[in-house]
Amino acid sequence: MTKQQQLDLITKSIIDDKVCLELASTATNLVFGDGDPDAEVVFIGEAPGKNEDEQGKPFVGAAGKFLNEMLEMIKLNRSQVYITNIVKYRPPGNRDPFPEEKQVFMPYLTSQLNVINPLLIVTLGRHSLNCFLPELQISSCHGQPKKYKGRVYLPLFHPAAALYNGGLRQILIDDFAKIPTIIKIIKEENSIKSKKKG
């Protein structure tokens, strides 16, 4: 079974398991994820917004456009990475996802990440960060890679926050620019580990 087929099964299980029926009833689409199932980098936001709900794809509004621009800056495009959210249905009125909504979607996100098995997980915004590393504050740890349970996380400000707060824009761009170096370091570390095993 290919990785995409495995991801399709997780999508189906969200529907079959009737996850967050209240959210599903007000949403147009389930927004599962978009990009390369073999991606080295996975970006995780909090929940779909209006444009994402309408198109069934994550990060397609203004924040998505900014994300695309930053990907171009590091010589990547959407087809080379994987983009998803913790919560897969749009919360009504673009409100923040409730803790219980994030909690119920986490096992599906974990399965998603286990299939893709990226080198780096980039959390976008505090909701995404705190689902994985609840003790950290985005304001003090942004742009600093963190190792947790065998994975490497890079906390970044959410692109939407940078659009509303001009001061965050350059910080996010500078943090984003670190991604290629971080991936290179992870690859080098993995190479040393595999040589030691060999």
PDB file of C-alpha atoms in Angstrom:
ATOM      1  CA  MET A   1       0.000   0.000   0.000  1.00  0.00           C
ATOM      2  CA  THR A   2       1.390   3.414  -0.963  1.00  0.00           C
ATOM      3  CA  LYS A   3       1.693   6.254   1.535  1.00  0.00           C
ATOM      4  CA  GLN A   4      -1.100   8.131  -0.258  1.00  0.00           C
ATOM      5  CA  GLN A   5      -3.401   5.104   0.056  1.00  0.00           C
ATOM      6  CA  GLN A   6      -2.604   4.924   3.779  1.00  0.00           C
ATOM      7  CA  LEU A   7      -3.409   8.641   4.136  1.00  0.00           C
ATOM      8  CA  ASP A   8      -6.677   8.110   2.234  1.00  0.00           C
ATOM      9  CA  LEU A   9      -7.599   5.401   4.757  1.00  0.00           C
ATOM     10  CA  ILE A  10      -7.007   7.816   7.652  1.00  0.00           C
ATOM     11  CA  THR A  11      -9.245  10.372   5.905  1.00  0.00           C
ATOM     12  CA  LYS A  12     -11.936   7.705   5.554  1.00  0.00           C
ATOM     13  CA  SER A  13     -11.600   6.703   9.202  1.00  0.00           C
ATOM     14  CA  ILE A  14     -12.212  10.326  10.333  1.00  0.00           C
ATOM     15  CA  ILE A  15     -15.513  10.228   8.427  1.00  0.00           C
ATOM     16  CA  ASP A  16     -16.401   6.666   9.474  1.00  0.00           C
ATOM     17  CA  ASP A  17     -15.575   7.379  13.134  1.00  0.00           C
ATOM     18  CA  LYS A  18     -17.841  10.447  12.980  1.00  0.00           C
ATOM     19  CA  VAL A  19     -15.143  12.652  14.510  1.00  0.00           C
ATOM     20  CA  CYS A  20     -16.403  16.054  15.735  1.00  0.00           C
ATOM     21  CA  LEU A  21     -19.848  15.706  14.155  1.00  0.00           C
ATOM     22  CA  GLU A  22     -20.799  19.162  15.426  1.00  0.00           C
ATOM     23  CA  LEU A  23     -17.913  20.738  13.475  1.00  0.00           C
ATOM     24  CA  ALA A  24     -18.520  18.484  10.478  1.00  0.00           C
ATOM     25  CA  SER A  25     -22.169  19.591  10.321  1.00  0.00           C
ATOM     26  CA  THR A  26     -21.217  23.263   9.841  1.00  0.00           C
ATOM     27  CA  ALA A  27     -18.211  22.625   7.550  1.00  0.00           C
ATOM     28  CA  THR A  28     -18.287  22.325   3.756  1.00  0.00           C
ATOM     29  CA  ASN A  29     -15.273  20.014   3.466  1.00  0.00           C
ATOM     30  CA  LEU A  30     -13.002  17.816   5.510  1.00  0.00           C
ATOM     31  CA  VAL A  31      -9.571  19.434   5.093  1.00  0.00           C
ATOM     32  CA  PHE A  32      -7.154  16.546   5.615  1.00  0.00           C
ATOM     33  CA  GLY A  33      -3.871  17.698   4.100  1.00  0.00           C
ATOM     34  CA  ASP A  34      -2.080  18.557   0.896  1.00  0.00           C
ATOM     35  CA  GLY A  35       1.337  17.840  -0.625  1.00  0.00           C
ATOM     36  CA  ASP A  36       3.907  15.084  -0.966  1.00  0.00           C
ATOM     37  CA  PRO A  37       3.321  11.995   1.237  1.00  0.00           C
ATOM     38  CA  ASP A  38       7.112  11.450   1.105  1.00  0.00           C
ATOM     39  CA  ALA A  39       7.886  15.033   2.206  1.00  0.00           C
ATOM     40  CA  GLU A  40      10.870  15.765   4.431  1.00  0.00           C
ATOM     41  CA  VAL A  41       8.974  18.669   6.013  1.00  0.00           C
ATOM     42  CA  VAL A  42       5.413  18.754   7.351  1.00  0.00           C
ATOM     43  CA  PHE A  43       3.769  22.074   8.267  1.00  0.00           C
ATOM     44  CA  ILE A  44       0.976  21.920  10.827  1.00  0.00           C
ATOM     45  CA  GLY A  45      -1.483  24.747  11.471  1.00  0.00           C
ATOM     46  CA  GLU A  46      -4.421  24.802  13.848  1.00  0.00           C
ATOM     47  CA  ALA A  47      -7.628  24.494  11.779  1.00  0.00           C
ATOM     48  CA  PRO A  48      -9.047  25.370   8.349  1.00  0.00           C
ATOM     49  CA  GLY A  49     -10.459  28.835   7.687  1.00  0.00           C
ATOM     50  CA  LYS A  50     -13.167  29.943   5.249  1.00  0.00           C
ATOM     51  CA  ASN A  51     -11.114  29.529   2.034  1.00  0.00           C
ATOM     52  CA  GLU A  52      -9.705  26.180   3.171  1.00  0.00           C
ATOM     53  CA  ASP A  53     -13.192  24.911   4.020  1.00  0.00           C
ATOM     54  CA  GLU A  54     -14.494  25.931   0.586  1.00  0.00           C
ATOM     55  CA  GLN A  55     -11.586  24.405  -1.365  1.00  0.00           C
ATOM     56  CA  GLY A  56     -10.884  21.389   0.858  1.00  0.00           C
ATOM     57  CA  LYS A  57      -7.164  22.283   1.038  1.00  0.00           C
ATOM     58  CA  PRO A  58      -5.117  23.777   3.894  1.00  0.00           C
ATOM     59  CA  PHE A  59      -3.528  27.232   3.718  1.00  0.00           C
ATOM     60  CA  VAL A  60      -5.110  28.585   0.521  1.00  0.00           C
ATOM     61  CA  GLY A  61      -6.082  32.067   1.784  1.00  0.00           C
ATOM     62  CA  ALA A  62      -3.856  35.080   2.498  1.00  0.00           C
ATOM     63  CA  ALA A  63      -1.819  33.134   5.082  1.00  0.00           C
ATOM     64  CA  GLY A  64      -1.363  30.343   2.529  1.00  0.00           C
ATOM     65  CA  LYS A  65      -0.124  32.823  -0.075  1.00  0.00           C
ATOM     66  CA  PHE A  66       2.462  34.099   2.421  1.00  0.00           C
ATOM     67  CA  LEU A  67       3.446  30.500   3.241  1.00  0.00           C
ATOM     68  CA  ASN A  68       3.942  29.828  -0.492  1.00  0.00           C
ATOM     69  CA  GLU A  69       6.155  32.934  -0.788  1.00  0.00           C
ATOM     70  CA  MET A  70       8.321  31.774   2.121  1.00  0.00           C
ATOM     71  CA  LEU A  71       8.619  28.293   0.596  1.00  0.00           C
ATOM     72  CA  GLU A  72       9.865  29.911  -2.623  1.00  0.00           C
ATOM     73  CA  MET A  73      12.469  31.821  -0.587  1.00  0.00           C
ATOM     74  CA  ILE A  74      13.999  28.508   0.525  1.00  0.00           C
ATOM     75  CA  LYS A  75      13.688  27.018  -2.995  1.00  0.00           C
ATOM     76  CA  LEU A  76      10.727  24.747  -2.204  1.00  0.00           C
ATOM     77  CA  ASN A  77       7.121  24.645  -3.332  1.00  0.00           C
ATOM     78  CA  ARG A  78       3.915  23.123  -1.976  1.00  0.00           C
ATOM     79  CA  SER A  79       4.288  19.944  -4.011  1.00  0.00           C
ATOM     80  CA  GLN A  80       7.562  19.164  -2.178  1.00  0.00           C
ATOM     81  CA  VAL A  81       6.234  19.548   1.371  1.00  0.00           C
ATOM     82  CA  TYR A  82       3.117  18.389   3.219  1.00  0.00           C
ATOM     83  CA  ILE A  83       0.691  20.836   4.844  1.00  0.00           C
ATOM     84  CA  THR A  84      -2.053  19.985   7.305  1.00  0.00           C
ATOM     85  CA  ASN A  85      -3.861  21.194  10.438  1.00  0.00           C
ATOM     86  CA  ILE A  86      -4.567  19.641  13.816  1.00  0.00           C
ATOM     87  CA  VAL A  87      -8.335  20.050  13.467  1.00  0.00           C
ATOM     88  CA  LYS A  88      -9.588  18.954  10.043  1.00  0.00           C
ATOM     89  CA  TYR A  89     -12.938  20.822  10.004  1.00  0.00           C
ATOM     90  CA  ARG A  90     -13.417  24.589  10.071  1.00  0.00           C
ATOM     91  CA  PRO A  91     -14.620  25.868  13.467  1.00  0.00           C
ATOM     92  CA  PRO A  92     -17.696  28.117  12.971  1.00  0.00           C
ATOM     93  CA  GLY A  93     -16.885  31.786  12.488  1.00  0.00           C
ATOM     94  CA  ASN A  94     -13.142  31.027  12.411  1.00  0.00           C
ATOM     95  CA  ARG A  95     -13.069  30.725  16.208  1.00  0.00           C
ATOM     96  CA  ASP A  96     -10.090  29.028  17.868  1.00  0.00           C
ATOM     97  CA  PRO A  97     -10.419  25.246  18.083  1.00  0.00           C
ATOM     98  CA  PHE A  98     -11.558  24.025  21.513  1.00  0.00           C
ATOM     99  CA  PRO A  99      -9.097  21.850  23.494  1.00  0.00           C
ATOM    100  CA  GLU A 100     -11.396  18.822  23.187  1.00  0.00           C
ATOM    101  CA  GLU A 101     -11.577  19.273  19.390  1.00  0.00           C
ATOM    102  CA  LYS A 102      -7.784  19.287  19.152  1.00  0.00           C
ATOM    103  CA  GLN A 103      -7.588  16.305  21.473  1.00  0.00           C
ATOM    104  CA  VAL A 104     -10.005  14.180  19.440  1.00  0.00           C
ATOM    105  CA  PHE A 105      -8.111  14.864  16.193  1.00  0.00           C
ATOM    106  CA  MET A 106      -4.620  14.200  17.611  1.00  0.00           C
ATOM    107  CA  PRO A 107      -4.630  10.389  17.064  1.00  0.00           C
ATOM    108  CA  TYR A 108      -5.436  10.949  13.367  1.00  0.00           C
ATOM    109  CA  LEU A 109      -2.692  13.565  13.053  1.00  0.00           C
ATOM    110  CA  THR A 110      -0.261  11.174  14.774  1.00  0.00           C
ATOM    111  CA  SER A 111      -1.194   8.462  12.243  1.00  0.00           C
ATOM    112  CA  GLN A 112      -0.735  10.981   9.427  1.00  0.00           C
ATOM    113  CA  LEU A 113       2.767  11.843  10.679  1.00  0.00           C
ATOM    114  CA  ASN A 114       3.666   8.171  11.164  1.00  0.00           C
ATOM    115  CA  VAL A 115       2.810   7.484   7.503  1.00  0.00           C
ATOM    116  CA  ILE A 116       4.715  10.501   6.118  1.00  0.00           C
ATOM    117  CA  ASN A 117       7.569  10.147   8.636  1.00  0.00           C
ATOM    118  CA  PRO A 118       9.110  13.582   7.925  1.00  0.00           C
ATOM    119  CA  LEU A 119      12.547  14.718   9.040  1.00  0.00           C
ATOM    120  CA  LEU A 120      11.108  17.970  10.390  1.00  0.00           C
ATOM    121  CA  ILE A 121       7.709  19.010  11.731  1.00  0.00           C
ATOM    122  CA  VAL A 122       7.078  22.755  11.566  1.00  0.00           C
ATOM    123  CA  THR A 123       4.352  23.912  13.943  1.00  0.00           C
ATOM    124  CA  LEU A 124       2.600  27.101  12.809  1.00  0.00           C
ATOM    125  CA  GLY A 125       1.227  29.105  15.720  1.00  0.00           C
ATOM    126  CA  ARG A 126       0.724  28.438  19.413  1.00  0.00           C
ATOM    127  CA  HIS A 127      -2.179  25.987  19.058  1.00  0.00           C
ATOM    128  CA  SER A 128      -0.108  23.676  16.899  1.00  0.00           C
ATOM    129  CA  LEU A 129       2.994  24.023  19.090  1.00  0.00           C
ATOM    130  CA  ASN A 130       1.118  23.355  22.323  1.00  0.00           C
ATOM    131  CA  CYS A 131      -0.458  20.157  21.012  1.00  0.00           C
ATOM    132  CA  PHE A 132       3.044  18.669  20.823  1.00  0.00           C
ATOM    133  CA  LEU A 133       5.043  20.699  23.354  1.00  0.00           C
ATOM    134  CA  PRO A 134       2.531  22.173  25.817  1.00  0.00           C
ATOM    135  CA  GLU A 135       5.110  23.618  28.192  1.00  0.00           C
ATOM    136  CA  LEU A 136       6.670  25.916  25.566  1.00  0.00           C
ATOM    137  CA  GLN A 137       5.739  29.532  24.735  1.00  0.00           C
ATOM    138  CA  ILE A 138       5.871  30.446  21.033  1.00  0.00           C
ATOM    139  CA  SER A 139       7.202  33.929  21.897  1.00  0.00           C
ATOM    140  CA  SER A 140      10.349  32.500  23.498  1.00  0.00           C
ATOM    141  CA  CYS A 141      11.019  29.336  21.456  1.00  0.00           C
ATOM    142  CA  HIS A 142      10.171  30.355  17.859  1.00  0.00           C
ATOM    143  CA  GLY A 143      12.842  29.426  15.318  1.00  0.00           C
ATOM    144  CA  GLN A 144      14.563  26.979  17.706  1.00  0.00           C
ATOM    145  CA  PRO A 145      14.393  23.274  16.770  1.00  0.00           C
ATOM    146  CA  LYS A 146      13.199  20.988  19.561  1.00  0.00           C
ATOM    147  CA  LYS A 147      13.622  17.216  19.831  1.00  0.00           C
ATOM    148  CA  TYR A 148      10.735  15.308  21.388  1.00  0.00           C
ATOM    149  CA  LYS A 149       9.922  11.586  21.303  1.00  0.00           C
ATOM    150  CA  GLY A 150      12.272  10.914  18.399  1.00  0.00           C
ATOM    151  CA  ARG A 151      11.034  13.759  16.198  1.00  0.00           C
ATOM    152  CA  VAL A 152      12.363  17.252  15.491  1.00  0.00           C
ATOM    153  CA  TYR A 153       9.938  20.182  15.757  1.00  0.00           C
ATOM    154  CA  LEU A 154      10.453  23.770  14.627  1.00  0.00           C
ATOM    155  CA  PRO A 155       8.003  26.188  16.278  1.00  0.00           C
ATOM    156  CA  LEU A 156       7.129  29.169  14.075  1.00  0.00           C
ATOM    157  CA  PHE A 157       4.628  31.999  14.353  1.00  0.00           C
ATOM    158  CA  HIS A 158       1.488  31.439  12.293  1.00  0.00           C
ATOM    159  CA  PRO A 159       1.633  33.187   8.876  1.00  0.00           C
ATOM    160  CA  ALA A 160      -1.747  34.822   9.620  1.00  0.00           C
ATOM    161  CA  ALA A 161      -0.316  36.406  12.795  1.00  0.00           C
ATOM    162  CA  ALA A 162       2.542  37.847  10.745  1.00  0.00           C
ATOM    163  CA  LEU A 163       0.041  39.363   8.296  1.00  0.00           C
ATOM    164  CA  TYR A 164      -1.838  41.132  11.113  1.00  0.00           C
ATOM    165  CA  ASN A 165       1.278  42.073  13.082  1.00  0.00           C
ATOM    166  CA  GLY A 166       3.921  43.630  10.828  1.00  0.00           C
ATOM    167  CA  GLY A 167       6.602  43.209  13.492  1.00  0.00           C
ATOM    168  CA  LEU A 168       6.280  39.426  13.327  1.00  0.00           C
ATOM    169  CA  ARG A 169       6.634  39.278   9.552  1.00  0.00           C
ATOM    170  CA  GLN A 170      10.429  39.589   9.392  1.00  0.00           C
ATOM    171  CA  ILE A 171      10.858  37.328  12.440  1.00  0.00           C
ATOM    172  CA  LEU A 172       8.851  34.601  10.696  1.00  0.00           C
ATOM    173  CA  ILE A 173      10.786  35.040   7.428  1.00  0.00           C
ATOM    174  CA  ASP A 174      14.109  34.821   9.297  1.00  0.00           C
ATOM    175  CA  ASP A 175      12.978  31.714  11.236  1.00  0.00           C
ATOM    176  CA  PHE A 176      11.645  30.114   8.050  1.00  0.00           C
ATOM    177  CA  ALA A 177      15.021  30.645   6.354  1.00  0.00           C
ATOM    178  CA  LYS A 178      16.592  28.256   8.896  1.00  0.00           C
ATOM    179  CA  ILE A 179      14.630  25.244   7.562  1.00  0.00           C
ATOM    180  CA  PRO A 180      17.176  24.065   4.915  1.00  0.00           C
ATOM    181  CA  THR A 181      20.046  24.193   7.455  1.00  0.00           C
ATOM    182  CA  ILE A 182      18.008  22.315  10.073  1.00  0.00           C
ATOM    183  CA  ILE A 183      17.138  19.582   7.543  1.00  0.00           C
ATOM    184  CA  LYS A 184      20.802  19.302   6.554  1.00  0.00           C
ATOM    185  CA  ILE A 185      21.830  18.890  10.217  1.00  0.00           C
ATOM    186  CA  ILE A 186      19.123  16.237  10.807  1.00  0.00           C
ATOM    187  CA  LYS A 187      20.315  14.302   7.746  1.00  0.00           C
ATOM    188  CA  GLU A 188      23.927  14.472   8.935  1.00  0.00           C
ATOM    189  CA  GLU A 189      22.924  13.246  12.408  1.00  0.00           C
ATOM    190  CA  ASN A 190      20.870  10.405  10.907  1.00  0.00           C
ATOM    191  CA  SER A 191      23.813   9.444   8.689  1.00  0.00           C
ATOM    192  CA  ILE A 192      26.162   9.269  11.704  1.00  0.00           C
ATOM    193  CA  LYS A 193      23.595   7.158  13.613  1.00  0.00           C
ATOM    194  CA  SER A 194      23.190   4.695  10.734  1.00  0.00           C
ATOM    195  CA  LYS A 195      26.973   4.373  10.366  1.00  0.00           C
ATOM    196  CA  LYS A 196      27.275   3.605  14.073  1.00  0.00           C
ATOM    197  CA  LYS A 197      24.587   0.923  13.730  1.00  0.00           C
ATOM    198  CA  GLY A 198      26.336  -0.500  10.644  1.00  0.00           C
TER     199      GLY A 198
END
